[in-house]
């Protein structure tokens, strides 16, 4: 049910584009098949030591937090959103928008190298998973029903992000 909310307009997306956005619209590259060559590599035990149980569930087990539960969903301060696992800067407050889904939403990443995307067919839906490019942590999914200029909606878990206020 939670995932359904995060996947709103998914039917429209699949009809319009067979599940794939035009590559030209993408800000990031796709994860190579089987790619595990991340800069930050830790064992599950090591991750458990530095992450809260909720962060571990989302980042390392690809979980989804409850909608409207995350502290950063409503955050409107200026700043940078980094990976809660490894500190990789990934999104700017300038591209954050109110999607109404209950999860922090952005229309593009900070730069092309910040995140990776991977097809995800879990839950019987074709979705595109968004991962941190440094540690491979699961952040959320990207959909094609976002606002201009990209038309993309990066629907992310609040607990997967660490916010640093602009000074
Ligand atoms: Zn990371």
mmCIF file of C-alpha atoms and ligand atoms in Angstrom:
data_model
loop_
_atom_site.group_PDB
_atom_site.id
_atom_site.type_symbol
_atom_site.label_atom_id
_atom_site.label_comp_id
_atom_site.label_asym_id
_atom_site.label_seq_id
_atom_site.Cartn_x
_atom_site.Cartn_y
_atom_site.Cartn_z
ATOM 1 C CA UNK A 1 0.000 0.000 0.000
ATOM 2 C CA UNK A 2 2.812 2.370 0.837
ATOM 3 C CA UNK A 3 4.584 1.531 -2.363
ATOM 4 C CA UNK A 4 1.415 2.115 -4.317
ATOM 5 C CA UNK A 5 1.316 5.712 -3.137
ATOM 6 C CA UNK A 6 4.915 6.209 -4.081
ATOM 7 C CA UNK A 7 4.144 4.736 -7.491
ATOM 8 C CA UNK A 8 1.206 6.952 -8.327
ATOM 9 C CA UNK A 9 0.613 7.418 -12.036
ATOM 10 C CA UNK A 10 2.692 4.329 -12.683
ATOM 11 C CA UNK A 11 0.075 2.988 -15.079
ATOM 12 C CA UNK A 12 0.269 6.139 -17.140
ATOM 13 C CA UNK A 13 4.007 5.926 -17.205
ATOM 14 C CA UNK A 14 4.035 2.353 -18.432
ATOM 15 C CA UNK A 15 1.500 3.082 -21.128
ATOM 16 C CA UNK A 16 3.295 6.140 -22.358
ATOM 17 C CA UNK A 17 6.843 4.914 -22.388
ATOM 18 C CA UNK A 18 6.872 1.140 -21.939
ATOM 19 C CA UNK A 19 8.498 1.693 -18.572
ATOM 20 C CA UNK A 20 11.544 3.500 -19.888
ATOM 21 C CA UNK A 21 11.990 7.226 -20.062
ATOM 22 C CA UNK A 22 13.908 8.518 -23.062
ATOM 23 C CA UNK A 23 17.566 8.317 -22.182
ATOM 24 C CA UNK A 24 17.989 11.960 -23.103
ATOM 25 C CA UNK A 25 15.740 12.919 -20.192
ATOM 26 C CA UNK A 26 17.821 10.982 -17.708
ATOM 27 C CA UNK A 27 20.270 12.811 -15.497
ATOM 28 C CA UNK A 28 22.072 9.708 -14.409
ATOM 29 C CA UNK A 29 23.440 6.504 -15.820
ATOM 30 C CA UNK A 30 22.029 3.056 -15.215
ATOM 31 C CA UNK A 31 23.760 0.623 -12.935
ATOM 32 C CA UNK A 32 25.741 -1.904 -14.954
ATOM 33 C CA UNK A 33 24.438 -5.412 -14.548
ATOM 34 C CA UNK A 34 25.870 -6.973 -11.406
ATOM 35 C CA UNK A 35 27.808 -3.848 -10.552
ATOM 36 C CA UNK A 36 29.018 -3.865 -6.968
ATOM 37 C CA UNK A 37 32.144 -1.812 -7.390
ATOM 38 C CA UNK A 38 31.218 0.964 -5.002
ATOM 39 C CA UNK A 39 33.679 3.365 -3.398
ATOM 40 C CA UNK A 40 32.231 2.699 0.037
ATOM 41 C CA UNK A 41 31.930 -1.009 0.801
ATOM 42 C CA UNK A 42 30.978 -2.367 4.215
ATOM 43 C CA UNK A 43 29.738 -5.666 5.566
ATOM 44 C CA UNK A 44 26.181 -5.928 6.877
ATOM 45 C CA UNK A 45 27.574 -5.954 10.412
ATOM 46 C CA UNK A 46 29.510 -2.753 9.794
ATOM 47 C CA UNK A 47 26.443 -1.032 8.334
ATOM 48 C CA UNK A 48 24.355 -2.105 11.333
ATOM 49 C CA UNK A 49 26.835 -0.381 13.628
ATOM 50 C CA UNK A 50 26.622 3.013 11.927
ATOM 51 C CA UNK A 51 22.965 3.066 10.806
ATOM 52 C CA UNK A 52 19.764 3.137 12.808
ATOM 53 C CA UNK A 53 17.532 0.113 12.298
ATOM 54 C CA UNK A 54 15.234 2.164 10.064
ATOM 55 C CA UNK A 55 18.146 3.487 7.999
ATOM 56 C CA UNK A 56 19.489 -0.051 7.621
ATOM 57 C CA UNK A 57 16.079 -1.351 6.564
ATOM 58 C CA UNK A 58 15.766 1.286 3.822
ATOM 59 C CA UNK A 59 19.369 1.692 2.626
ATOM 60 C CA UNK A 60 20.596 -1.895 2.844
ATOM 61 C CA UNK A 61 17.390 -3.947 2.620
ATOM 62 C CA UNK A 62 15.602 -1.705 0.098
ATOM 63 C CA UNK A 63 12.753 -1.001 2.480
ATOM 64 C CA UNK A 64 10.270 1.855 2.279
ATOM 65 C CA UNK A 65 9.471 4.144 5.195
ATOM 66 C CA UNK A 66 5.879 4.954 6.088
ATOM 67 C CA UNK A 67 4.503 7.854 4.012
ATOM 68 C CA UNK A 68 4.555 11.223 5.808
ATOM 69 C CA UNK A 69 6.730 9.692 8.550
ATOM 70 C CA UNK A 70 10.069 11.164 7.522
ATOM 71 C CA UNK A 71 11.364 14.407 9.025
ATOM 72 C CA UNK A 72 12.653 15.674 5.676
ATOM 73 C CA UNK A 73 9.393 15.291 3.761
ATOM 74 C CA UNK A 74 8.216 18.771 4.716
ATOM 75 C CA UNK A 75 11.669 20.334 4.989
ATOM 76 C CA UNK A 76 11.793 23.579 3.002
ATOM 77 C CA UNK A 77 15.167 24.863 4.209
ATOM 78 C CA UNK A 78 17.931 25.559 1.715
ATOM 79 C CA UNK A 79 20.668 23.002 1.667
ATOM 80 C CA UNK A 80 22.044 19.725 0.413
ATOM 81 C CA UNK A 81 20.666 16.222 0.861
ATOM 82 C CA UNK A 82 23.393 13.602 1.252
ATOM 83 C CA UNK A 83 23.355 9.830 1.637
ATOM 84 C CA UNK A 84 22.696 8.862 5.267
ATOM 85 C CA UNK A 85 24.997 5.893 4.788
ATOM 86 C CA UNK A 86 28.148 7.441 3.338
ATOM 87 C CA UNK A 87 27.630 11.225 3.153
ATOM 88 C CA UNK A 88 27.621 11.428 -0.646
ATOM 89 C CA UNK A 89 25.952 14.766 -1.660
ATOM 90 C CA UNK A 90 23.060 13.813 -3.950
ATOM 91 C CA UNK A 91 20.226 16.358 -4.129
ATOM 92 C CA UNK A 92 19.752 20.110 -3.650
ATOM 93 C CA UNK A 93 16.820 21.836 -1.966
ATOM 94 C CA UNK A 94 16.507 23.833 -5.202
ATOM 95 C CA UNK A 95 15.111 20.793 -7.020
ATOM 96 C CA UNK A 96 12.861 19.602 -4.167
ATOM 97 C CA UNK A 97 9.128 19.916 -4.695
ATOM 98 C CA UNK A 98 5.918 19.025 -2.876
ATOM 99 C CA UNK A 99 4.650 15.859 -4.555
ATOM 100 C CA UNK A 100 1.915 15.100 -2.027
ATOM 101 C CA UNK A 101 3.127 11.498 -1.754
ATOM 102 C CA UNK A 102 4.511 11.779 1.774
ATOM 103 C CA UNK A 103 8.104 11.224 0.657
ATOM 104 C CA UNK A 104 10.774 13.838 -0.144
ATOM 105 C CA UNK A 105 10.638 14.409 -3.902
ATOM 106 C CA UNK A 106 13.132 15.981 -6.277
ATOM 107 C CA UNK A 107 13.104 16.538 -10.019
ATOM 108 C CA UNK A 108 16.814 15.922 -10.526
ATOM 109 C CA UNK A 109 19.984 14.908 -8.687
ATOM 110 C CA UNK A 110 22.815 17.267 -7.846
ATOM 111 C CA UNK A 111 24.849 15.936 -10.770
ATOM 112 C CA UNK A 112 25.000 12.957 -13.093
ATOM 113 C CA UNK A 113 27.447 11.063 -10.885
ATOM 114 C CA UNK A 114 25.502 11.385 -7.622
ATOM 115 C CA UNK A 115 23.076 8.496 -8.013
ATOM 116 C CA UNK A 116 22.596 5.324 -10.051
ATOM 117 C CA UNK A 117 19.405 3.856 -11.447
ATOM 118 C CA UNK A 118 18.420 0.238 -11.812
ATOM 119 C CA UNK A 119 15.282 -1.490 -13.133
ATOM 120 C CA UNK A 120 13.252 -2.965 -10.279
ATOM 121 C CA UNK A 121 10.507 -5.504 -10.898
ATOM 122 C CA UNK A 122 9.716 -6.255 -7.253
ATOM 123 C CA UNK A 123 6.079 -5.928 -6.205
ATOM 124 C CA UNK A 124 5.010 -6.964 -9.724
ATOM 125 C CA UNK A 125 5.595 -3.471 -11.112
ATOM 126 C CA UNK A 126 8.296 -2.157 -13.366
ATOM 127 C CA UNK A 127 9.931 0.685 -11.502
ATOM 128 C CA UNK A 128 13.343 2.329 -11.539
ATOM 129 C CA UNK A 129 15.287 2.111 -8.322
ATOM 130 C CA UNK A 130 17.564 4.989 -7.268
ATOM 131 C CA UNK A 131 20.779 4.130 -5.449
ATOM 132 C CA UNK A 132 23.629 6.112 -3.932
ATOM 133 C CA UNK A 133 26.542 5.955 -6.379
ATOM 134 C CA UNK A 134 29.153 5.737 -3.604
ATOM 135 C CA UNK A 135 27.787 2.990 -1.352
ATOM 136 C CA UNK A 136 24.947 1.454 -3.367
ATOM 137 C CA UNK A 137 22.432 2.340 -0.654
ATOM 138 C CA UNK A 138 18.771 2.202 -1.694
ATOM 139 C CA UNK A 139 17.214 5.674 -1.742
ATOM 140 C CA UNK A 140 13.853 5.195 -3.438
ATOM 141 C CA UNK A 141 12.507 5.191 -6.984
ATOM 142 C CA UNK A 142 12.322 7.591 -9.920
ATOM 143 C CA UNK A 143 9.124 8.099 -11.920
ATOM 144 C CA UNK A 144 8.275 10.002 -15.079
ATOM 145 C CA UNK A 145 5.448 12.110 -13.644
ATOM 146 C CA UNK A 146 7.558 14.884 -12.135
ATOM 147 C CA UNK A 147 7.486 18.614 -12.852
ATOM 148 C CA UNK A 148 9.435 20.555 -15.435
ATOM 149 C CA UNK A 149 12.182 20.889 -16.477
ATOM 150 C CA UNK A 150 12.989 17.158 -16.282
ATOM 151 C CA UNK A 151 9.533 15.613 -15.870
ATOM 152 C CA UNK A 152 11.126 13.237 -13.378
ATOM 153 C CA UNK A 153 10.120 12.565 -9.783
ATOM 154 C CA UNK A 154 12.805 11.130 -7.527
ATOM 155 C CA UNK A 155 10.673 9.711 -4.712
ATOM 156 C CA UNK A 156 13.075 9.153 -1.831
ATOM 157 C CA UNK A 157 12.992 7.857 1.701
ATOM 158 C CA UNK A 158 13.625 10.545 4.274
ATOM 159 C CA UNK A 159 15.694 8.219 6.477
ATOM 160 C CA UNK A 160 18.064 7.491 3.595
ATOM 161 C CA UNK A 161 18.973 11.185 3.473
ATOM 162 C CA UNK A 162 21.003 13.499 5.662
ATOM 163 C CA UNK A 163 20.224 17.191 5.304
ATOM 164 C CA UNK A 164 22.893 19.869 5.620
ATOM 165 C CA UNK A 165 21.534 23.387 5.891
ATOM 166 C CA UNK A 166 23.079 26.026 3.669
ATOM 167 C CA UNK A 167 24.888 28.640 5.709
HETATM 168 ZN ZN1 LIG B 1 25.820 6.329 0.079
#
